[in-house]
Amino acid sequence: MNDLSAFPITRKWPAQHPDRIQLYSLPTPNGVKVSIMLVETGLPYEPHLVSFETNDQLSPEFLSLNPNNKIPAIIDPHGPDGTPFALFESGAILVYLASKSGRFLPADTAARFETLQWLMWQMGGVGPMFGQLGFFHKFAGKDYEDKRPRDRYAAESKRLLGVLEQRLTGRRWVMGDEYTIADIAIFPWVRNLVGFYGAGELVEFERFPQVQRALAAFVERPAVQRGLAIPARD
């Protein structure tokens, strides 16, 4: 049996299956990237819900694994050198799981780095911009009389959707016929923008038919449907 006792986080979230990848997360766009990837690859995992309502992400146990207090984070009991390995940041985890499973990241050097390019595009642009728009449109920011911050993020979100629309024209997925971690990273955020944030009209989502098509295909995948609900909320 794998001993994960060296990781303080396991005191708050005990591992019932310490031989499996331990996932500490919440079904947010960043969180479901990793749960979807785990389901898609078939890698054994055990999910643990990190509740924002009770500030679990600020607990000493969680901070011991991710000092940046953000989900998701993982512990792989079978790390690169055969010993337990901890990792945070959703993009890094996707690359790690792709390397571990040998799936969803092309082996060809050029295609591999092109995929990573689009992953970084999501991490540096789509996630932050869509998230800020969500704040100013759906949450506390919606009460601000000055709509310039909201409009700034709406404009940038529309620009990013336009970039994605152009990329998907003539392609099934971001990298063509091959479904990759770029899609797993990008489409949970698109789904959240027009679904949970309710910003479809604001960003004129109807102007992006290729994005709509690819999003629908993404959500139809059985692994995506499962991953979107992991970890299950209490």
PDB file of C-alpha atoms in Angstrom:
ATOM      1  CA  MET A   1       0.000   0.000   0.000  1.00  0.00           C
ATOM      2  CA  ASN A   2       1.243   3.499  -0.835  1.00  0.00           C
ATOM      3  CA  ASP A   3       2.031   5.689   2.137  1.00  0.00           C
ATOM      4  CA  LEU A   4       0.826   9.254   1.616  1.00  0.00           C
ATOM      5  CA  SER A   5       1.174  10.290   5.262  1.00  0.00           C
ATOM      6  CA  ALA A   6       4.018  12.653   4.404  1.00  0.00           C
ATOM      7  CA  PHE A   7       1.447  14.913   2.760  1.00  0.00           C
ATOM      8  CA  PRO A   8      -0.448  16.970   5.412  1.00  0.00           C
ATOM      9  CA  ILE A   9      -3.409  17.373   3.044  1.00  0.00           C
ATOM     10  CA  THR A  10      -4.314  13.721   3.616  1.00  0.00           C
ATOM     11  CA  ARG A  11      -5.148  14.535   7.243  1.00  0.00           C
ATOM     12  CA  LYS A  12      -8.072  16.681   6.119  1.00  0.00           C
ATOM     13  CA  TRP A  13      -8.930  14.502   3.126  1.00  0.00           C
ATOM     14  CA  PRO A  14      -7.904  10.923   4.022  1.00  0.00           C
ATOM     15  CA  ALA A  15      -7.127   8.671   1.089  1.00  0.00           C
ATOM     16  CA  GLN A  16      -9.417   5.667   0.963  1.00  0.00           C
ATOM     17  CA  HIS A  17      -7.502   4.408  -2.076  1.00  0.00           C
ATOM     18  CA  PRO A  18      -3.907   5.585  -1.629  1.00  0.00           C
ATOM     19  CA  ASP A  19      -2.804   3.633  -4.703  1.00  0.00           C
ATOM     20  CA  ARG A  20      -4.827   6.003  -6.914  1.00  0.00           C
ATOM     21  CA  ILE A  21      -4.177   9.582  -8.023  1.00  0.00           C
ATOM     22  CA  GLN A  22      -5.597  11.862  -5.357  1.00  0.00           C
ATOM     23  CA  LEU A  23      -7.561  14.757  -6.874  1.00  0.00           C
ATOM     24  CA  TYR A  24      -8.348  17.829  -4.772  1.00  0.00           C
ATOM     25  CA  SER A  25     -10.774  19.954  -6.731  1.00  0.00           C
ATOM     26  CA  LEU A  26     -14.197  21.490  -7.358  1.00  0.00           C
ATOM     27  CA  PRO A  27     -16.326  21.403 -10.543  1.00  0.00           C
ATOM     28  CA  THR A  28     -15.195  24.804 -11.832  1.00  0.00           C
ATOM     29  CA  PRO A  29     -13.782  25.314 -15.339  1.00  0.00           C
ATOM     30  CA  ASN A  30     -10.237  24.823 -14.065  1.00  0.00           C
ATOM     31  CA  GLY A  31     -11.228  21.937 -11.845  1.00  0.00           C
ATOM     32  CA  VAL A  32     -13.077  19.930 -14.466  1.00  0.00           C
ATOM     33  CA  LYS A  33     -10.147  20.120 -16.865  1.00  0.00           C
ATOM     34  CA  VAL A  34      -8.384  17.575 -14.683  1.00  0.00           C
ATOM     35  CA  SER A  35     -11.402  15.436 -13.807  1.00  0.00           C
ATOM     36  CA  ILE A  36     -12.299  15.181 -17.505  1.00  0.00           C
ATOM     37  CA  MET A  37      -8.702  14.261 -18.322  1.00  0.00           C
ATOM     38  CA  LEU A  38      -8.675  11.559 -15.655  1.00  0.00           C
ATOM     39  CA  VAL A  39     -11.891  10.041 -16.973  1.00  0.00           C
ATOM     40  CA  GLU A  40     -10.722  10.301 -20.595  1.00  0.00           C
ATOM     41  CA  THR A  41      -7.424   8.546 -19.859  1.00  0.00           C
ATOM     42  CA  GLY A  42      -8.830   5.914 -17.524  1.00  0.00           C
ATOM     43  CA  LEU A  43      -6.146   6.596 -14.928  1.00  0.00           C
ATOM     44  CA  PRO A  44      -7.342   5.460 -11.463  1.00  0.00           C
ATOM     45  CA  TYR A  45      -8.164   8.406  -9.216  1.00  0.00           C
ATOM     46  CA  GLU A  46      -9.877   9.342  -5.986  1.00  0.00           C
ATOM     47  CA  PRO A  47     -11.627  12.746  -5.910  1.00  0.00           C
ATOM     48  CA  HIS A  48     -11.839  15.031  -2.885  1.00  0.00           C
ATOM     49  CA  LEU A  49     -14.128  18.061  -2.828  1.00  0.00           C
ATOM     50  CA  VAL A  50     -12.437  21.335  -1.870  1.00  0.00           C
ATOM     51  CA  SER A  51     -15.344  23.526  -0.821  1.00  0.00           C
ATOM     52  CA  PHE A  52     -15.020  27.270  -1.355  1.00  0.00           C
ATOM     53  CA  GLU A  53     -18.072  27.797   0.846  1.00  0.00           C
ATOM     54  CA  THR A  54     -16.065  26.667   3.875  1.00  0.00           C
ATOM     55  CA  ASN A  55     -12.770  28.109   2.584  1.00  0.00           C
ATOM     56  CA  ASP A  56     -11.159  24.695   2.306  1.00  0.00           C
ATOM     57  CA  GLN A  57      -8.681  26.172  -0.157  1.00  0.00           C
ATOM     58  CA  LEU A  58      -7.295  28.383   2.621  1.00  0.00           C
ATOM     59  CA  SER A  59      -6.824  25.572   5.129  1.00  0.00           C
ATOM     60  CA  PRO A  60      -3.273  24.742   6.220  1.00  0.00           C
ATOM     61  CA  GLU A  61      -3.707  21.253   4.822  1.00  0.00           C
ATOM     62  CA  PHE A  62      -4.592  22.460   1.331  1.00  0.00           C
ATOM     63  CA  LEU A  63      -1.927  25.173   1.391  1.00  0.00           C
ATOM     64  CA  SER A  64       0.651  22.519   2.196  1.00  0.00           C
ATOM     65  CA  LEU A  65      -0.013  21.080  -1.270  1.00  0.00           C
ATOM     66  CA  ASN A  66      -0.715  24.309  -3.155  1.00  0.00           C
ATOM     67  CA  PRO A  67       0.569  27.510  -1.510  1.00  0.00           C
ATOM     68  CA  ASN A  68      -1.304  29.465  -4.201  1.00  0.00           C
ATOM     69  CA  ASN A  69      -4.614  28.255  -2.664  1.00  0.00           C
ATOM     70  CA  LYS A  70      -6.225  27.374  -6.005  1.00  0.00           C
ATOM     71  CA  ILE A  71      -7.822  24.157  -7.242  1.00  0.00           C
ATOM     72  CA  PRO A  72      -7.091  21.689  -8.696  1.00  0.00           C
ATOM     73  CA  ALA A  73      -4.122  19.860  -7.231  1.00  0.00           C
ATOM     74  CA  ILE A  74      -3.106  16.212  -7.291  1.00  0.00           C
ATOM     75  CA  ILE A  75      -0.899  13.657  -5.615  1.00  0.00           C
ATOM     76  CA  ASP A  76       0.203  10.790  -7.821  1.00  0.00           C
ATOM     77  CA  PRO A  77       1.297   7.868  -5.614  1.00  0.00           C
ATOM     78  CA  HIS A  78       3.238   6.508  -8.587  1.00  0.00           C
ATOM     79  CA  GLY A  79       5.243   9.556  -9.592  1.00  0.00           C
ATOM     80  CA  PRO A  80       7.983   9.845 -12.214  1.00  0.00           C
ATOM     81  CA  ASP A  81      10.572   8.156 -10.004  1.00  0.00           C
ATOM     82  CA  GLY A  82       8.134   5.668  -8.514  1.00  0.00           C
ATOM     83  CA  THR A  83       7.472   7.734  -5.405  1.00  0.00           C
ATOM     84  CA  PRO A  84       4.503  10.024  -4.621  1.00  0.00           C
ATOM     85  CA  PHE A  85       4.505  13.254  -6.590  1.00  0.00           C
ATOM     86  CA  ALA A  86       2.413  16.381  -5.937  1.00  0.00           C
ATOM     87  CA  LEU A  87       1.429  18.943  -8.544  1.00  0.00           C
ATOM     88  CA  PHE A  88      -0.786  22.014  -8.846  1.00  0.00           C
ATOM     89  CA  GLU A  89      -1.857  24.312 -11.724  1.00  0.00           C
ATOM     90  CA  SER A  90      -4.398  22.782 -14.090  1.00  0.00           C
ATOM     91  CA  GLY A  91      -2.298  23.254 -17.218  1.00  0.00           C
ATOM     92  CA  ALA A  92       0.733  21.568 -15.679  1.00  0.00           C
ATOM     93  CA  ILE A  93      -1.454  18.717 -14.456  1.00  0.00           C
ATOM     94  CA  LEU A  94      -2.914  18.196 -17.942  1.00  0.00           C
ATOM     95  CA  VAL A  95       0.572  17.953 -19.433  1.00  0.00           C
ATOM     96  CA  TYR A  96       1.660  15.588 -16.684  1.00  0.00           C
ATOM     97  CA  LEU A  97      -1.348  13.287 -17.106  1.00  0.00           C
ATOM     98  CA  ALA A  98      -0.924  13.339 -20.884  1.00  0.00           C
ATOM     99  CA  SER A  99       2.699  12.301 -20.478  1.00  0.00           C
ATOM    100  CA  LYS A 100       1.811   9.633 -17.940  1.00  0.00           C
ATOM    101  CA  SER A 101      -0.966   8.127 -20.039  1.00  0.00           C
ATOM    102  CA  GLY A 102       0.542   8.715 -23.460  1.00  0.00           C
ATOM    103  CA  ARG A 103      -2.719  10.276 -24.641  1.00  0.00           C
ATOM    104  CA  PHE A 104      -4.101  13.628 -25.833  1.00  0.00           C
ATOM    105  CA  LEU A 105      -0.693  15.228 -26.461  1.00  0.00           C
ATOM    106  CA  PRO A 106       0.887  14.480 -29.845  1.00  0.00           C
ATOM    107  CA  ALA A 107       4.205  12.638 -29.914  1.00  0.00           C
ATOM    108  CA  ASP A 108       5.384  14.609 -32.944  1.00  0.00           C
ATOM    109  CA  THR A 109       7.537  17.464 -31.659  1.00  0.00           C
ATOM    110  CA  ALA A 110       5.980  20.224 -33.761  1.00  0.00           C
ATOM    111  CA  ALA A 111       2.412  19.129 -33.069  1.00  0.00           C
ATOM    112  CA  ARG A 112       3.224  18.713 -29.382  1.00  0.00           C
ATOM    113  CA  PHE A 113       4.431  22.273 -29.014  1.00  0.00           C
ATOM    114  CA  GLU A 114       1.577  23.609 -31.108  1.00  0.00           C
ATOM    115  CA  THR A 115      -0.825  21.898 -28.708  1.00  0.00           C
ATOM    116  CA  LEU A 116       1.023  23.410 -25.742  1.00  0.00           C
ATOM    117  CA  GLN A 117       0.781  26.782 -27.473  1.00  0.00           C
ATOM    118  CA  TRP A 118      -3.022  26.579 -27.403  1.00  0.00           C
ATOM    119  CA  LEU A 119      -2.982  25.308 -23.834  1.00  0.00           C
ATOM    120  CA  MET A 120      -0.963  28.381 -22.834  1.00  0.00           C
ATOM    121  CA  TRP A 121      -3.389  30.560 -24.809  1.00  0.00           C
ATOM    122  CA  GLN A 122      -6.188  29.276 -22.632  1.00  0.00           C
ATOM    123  CA  MET A 123      -4.218  29.659 -19.416  1.00  0.00           C
ATOM    124  CA  GLY A 124      -3.028  33.181 -20.173  1.00  0.00           C
ATOM    125  CA  GLY A 125      -6.052  34.578 -21.994  1.00  0.00           C
ATOM    126  CA  VAL A 126      -9.311  32.661 -22.011  1.00  0.00           C
ATOM    127  CA  GLY A 127      -9.351  31.721 -18.323  1.00  0.00           C
ATOM    128  CA  PRO A 128      -8.460  35.131 -16.859  1.00  0.00           C
ATOM    129  CA  MET A 129     -10.589  37.142 -19.302  1.00  0.00           C
ATOM    130  CA  PHE A 130     -13.687  34.952 -19.147  1.00  0.00           C
ATOM    131  CA  GLY A 131     -13.358  34.792 -15.367  1.00  0.00           C
ATOM    132  CA  GLN A 132     -13.210  38.581 -15.032  1.00  0.00           C
ATOM    133  CA  LEU A 133     -16.189  38.960 -17.334  1.00  0.00           C
ATOM    134  CA  GLY A 134     -18.071  36.486 -15.143  1.00  0.00           C
ATOM    135  CA  PHE A 135     -17.328  38.607 -12.077  1.00  0.00           C
ATOM    136  CA  PHE A 136     -18.498  41.850 -13.667  1.00  0.00           C
ATOM    137  CA  HIS A 137     -21.525  40.310 -15.390  1.00  0.00           C
ATOM    138  CA  LYS A 138     -22.874  37.738 -12.933  1.00  0.00           C
ATOM    139  CA  PHE A 139     -21.375  38.369  -9.508  1.00  0.00           C
ATOM    140  CA  ALA A 140     -20.651  41.458  -7.385  1.00  0.00           C
ATOM    141  CA  GLY A 141     -19.365  43.465 -10.323  1.00  0.00           C
ATOM    142  CA  LYS A 142     -22.795  43.510 -11.933  1.00  0.00           C
ATOM    143  CA  ASP A 143     -23.864  46.100  -9.366  1.00  0.00           C
ATOM    144  CA  TYR A 144     -21.181  48.582 -10.428  1.00  0.00           C
ATOM    145  CA  GLU A 145     -22.724  51.590 -12.144  1.00  0.00           C
ATOM    146  CA  ASP A 146     -19.605  52.053 -14.245  1.00  0.00           C
ATOM    147  CA  LYS A 147     -19.860  49.391 -16.957  1.00  0.00           C
ATOM    148  CA  ARG A 148     -16.463  50.118 -18.488  1.00  0.00           C
ATOM    149  CA  PRO A 149     -14.709  47.244 -16.681  1.00  0.00           C
ATOM    150  CA  ARG A 150     -17.395  44.793 -17.798  1.00  0.00           C
ATOM    151  CA  ASP A 151     -17.306  46.095 -21.345  1.00  0.00           C
ATOM    152  CA  ARG A 152     -13.527  45.860 -21.453  1.00  0.00           C
ATOM    153  CA  TYR A 153     -13.615  42.168 -20.545  1.00  0.00           C
ATOM    154  CA  ALA A 154     -16.573  41.534 -22.848  1.00  0.00           C
ATOM    155  CA  ALA A 155     -14.655  43.009 -25.766  1.00  0.00           C
ATOM    156  CA  GLU A 156     -11.568  40.941 -25.008  1.00  0.00           C
ATOM    157  CA  SER A 157     -13.652  37.800 -24.566  1.00  0.00           C
ATOM    158  CA  LYS A 158     -15.258  38.391 -27.970  1.00  0.00           C
ATOM    159  CA  ARG A 159     -11.812  38.850 -29.491  1.00  0.00           C
ATOM    160  CA  LEU A 160     -10.641  35.557 -27.986  1.00  0.00           C
ATOM    161  CA  LEU A 161     -13.738  33.779 -29.256  1.00  0.00           C
ATOM    162  CA  GLY A 162     -12.946  35.187 -32.672  1.00  0.00           C
ATOM    163  CA  VAL A 163      -9.445  33.730 -32.486  1.00  0.00           C
ATOM    164  CA  LEU A 164     -10.912  30.356 -31.566  1.00  0.00           C
ATOM    165  CA  GLU A 165     -13.539  30.605 -34.312  1.00  0.00           C
ATOM    166  CA  GLN A 166     -10.833  31.173 -36.907  1.00  0.00           C
ATOM    167  CA  ARG A 167      -8.754  28.298 -35.559  1.00  0.00           C
ATOM    168  CA  LEU A 168     -11.680  25.873 -35.670  1.00  0.00           C
ATOM    169  CA  THR A 169     -12.710  26.772 -39.207  1.00  0.00           C
ATOM    170  CA  GLY A 170     -11.975  23.669 -41.269  1.00  0.00           C
ATOM    171  CA  ARG A 171     -10.903  21.735 -38.162  1.00  0.00           C
ATOM    172  CA  ARG A 172     -12.854  19.325 -36.002  1.00  0.00           C
ATOM    173  CA  TRP A 173     -10.860  20.212 -32.895  1.00  0.00           C
ATOM    174  CA  VAL A 174      -8.227  22.810 -32.053  1.00  0.00           C
ATOM    175  CA  MET A 175      -5.479  20.555 -33.438  1.00  0.00           C
ATOM    176  CA  GLY A 176      -7.532  19.176 -36.321  1.00  0.00           C
ATOM    177  CA  ASP A 177      -8.952  15.659 -36.207  1.00  0.00           C
ATOM    178  CA  GLU A 178      -7.099  14.838 -32.981  1.00  0.00           C
ATOM    179  CA  TYR A 179      -8.736  15.678 -29.652  1.00  0.00           C
ATOM    180  CA  THR A 180      -6.085  16.979 -27.252  1.00  0.00           C
ATOM    181  CA  ILE A 181      -5.483  18.651 -23.914  1.00  0.00           C
ATOM    182  CA  ALA A 182      -5.966  21.969 -25.719  1.00  0.00           C
ATOM    183  CA  ASP A 183      -9.655  21.132 -26.168  1.00  0.00           C
ATOM    184  CA  ILE A 184      -9.914  19.819 -22.611  1.00  0.00           C
ATOM    185  CA  ALA A 185      -8.514  23.133 -21.355  1.00  0.00           C
ATOM    186  CA  ILE A 186     -10.472  25.524 -23.568  1.00  0.00           C
ATOM    187  CA  PHE A 187     -14.022  24.244 -23.803  1.00  0.00           C
ATOM    188  CA  PRO A 188     -14.927  24.093 -20.088  1.00  0.00           C
ATOM    189  CA  TRP A 189     -14.310  27.841 -20.043  1.00  0.00           C
ATOM    190  CA  VAL A 190     -16.410  28.456 -23.154  1.00  0.00           C
ATOM    191  CA  ARG A 191     -19.196  26.374 -21.646  1.00  0.00           C
ATOM    192  CA  ASN A 192     -18.989  28.339 -18.400  1.00  0.00           C
ATOM    193  CA  LEU A 193     -19.020  31.689 -20.186  1.00  0.00           C
ATOM    194  CA  VAL A 194     -22.301  31.083 -21.998  1.00  0.00           C
ATOM    195  CA  GLY A 195     -23.815  28.761 -19.385  1.00  0.00           C
ATOM    196  CA  PHE A 196     -23.040  29.544 -15.763  1.00  0.00           C
ATOM    197  CA  TYR A 197     -22.010  33.165 -16.392  1.00  0.00           C
ATOM    198  CA  GLY A 198     -24.914  33.710 -18.800  1.00  0.00           C
ATOM    199  CA  ALA A 199     -22.800  36.000 -20.963  1.00  0.00           C
ATOM    200  CA  GLY A 200     -23.690  34.532 -24.356  1.00  0.00           C
ATOM    201  CA  GLU A 201     -25.680  37.546 -25.480  1.00  0.00           C
ATOM    202  CA  LEU A 202     -23.095  39.971 -24.131  1.00  0.00           C
ATOM    203  CA  VAL A 203     -20.286  38.367 -26.177  1.00  0.00           C
ATOM    204  CA  GLU A 204     -22.567  37.767 -29.193  1.00  0.00           C
ATOM    205  CA  PHE A 205     -21.966  34.038 -29.062  1.00  0.00           C
ATOM    206  CA  GLU A 206     -24.191  33.489 -32.084  1.00  0.00           C
ATOM    207  CA  ARG A 207     -21.407  35.006 -34.203  1.00  0.00           C
ATOM    208  CA  PHE A 208     -19.183  31.978 -33.585  1.00  0.00           C
ATOM    209  CA  PRO A 209     -20.772  28.903 -35.226  1.00  0.00           C
ATOM    210  CA  GLN A 210     -17.569  26.858 -35.269  1.00  0.00           C
ATOM    211  CA  VAL A 211     -17.054  27.420 -31.548  1.00  0.00           C
ATOM    212  CA  GLN A 212     -20.671  26.401 -30.948  1.00  0.00           C
ATOM    213  CA  ARG A 213     -20.202  23.248 -33.009  1.00  0.00           C
ATOM    214  CA  ALA A 214     -17.014  22.188 -31.235  1.00  0.00           C
ATOM    215  CA  LEU A 215     -18.452  23.001 -27.806  1.00  0.00           C
ATOM    216  CA  ALA A 216     -21.478  20.795 -28.527  1.00  0.00           C
ATOM    217  CA  ALA A 217     -19.219  17.951 -29.660  1.00  0.00           C
ATOM    218  CA  PHE A 218     -17.105  18.376 -26.533  1.00  0.00           C
ATOM    219  CA  VAL A 219     -20.053  18.254 -24.142  1.00  0.00           C
ATOM    220  CA  GLU A 220     -21.435  15.166 -25.907  1.00  0.00           C
ATOM    221  CA  ARG A 221     -18.364  13.106 -25.024  1.00  0.00           C
ATOM    222  CA  PRO A 222     -19.267  10.608 -22.257  1.00  0.00           C
ATOM    223  CA  ALA A 223     -16.033  11.312 -20.376  1.00  0.00           C
ATOM    224  CA  VAL A 224     -16.787  15.026 -20.414  1.00  0.00           C
ATOM    225  CA  GLN A 225     -20.300  14.485 -19.082  1.00  0.00           C
ATOM    226  CA  ARG A 226     -18.888  12.447 -16.218  1.00  0.00           C
ATOM    227  CA  GLY A 227     -15.961  14.756 -15.562  1.00  0.00           C
ATOM    228  CA  LEU A 228     -18.124  17.862 -15.332  1.00  0.00           C
ATOM    229  CA  ALA A 229     -19.650  16.521 -12.109  1.00  0.00           C
ATOM    230  CA  ILE A 230     -16.391  15.446 -10.391  1.00  0.00           C
ATOM    231  CA  PRO A 231     -15.853  15.880  -7.502  1.00  0.00           C
ATOM    232  CA  ALA A 232     -19.503  15.566  -6.597  1.00  0.00           C
ATOM    233  CA  ARG A 233     -20.788  18.468  -4.535  1.00  0.00           C
ATOM    234  CA  ASP A 234     -22.099  17.624  -1.077  1.00  0.00           C
TER     235      ASP A 234
END
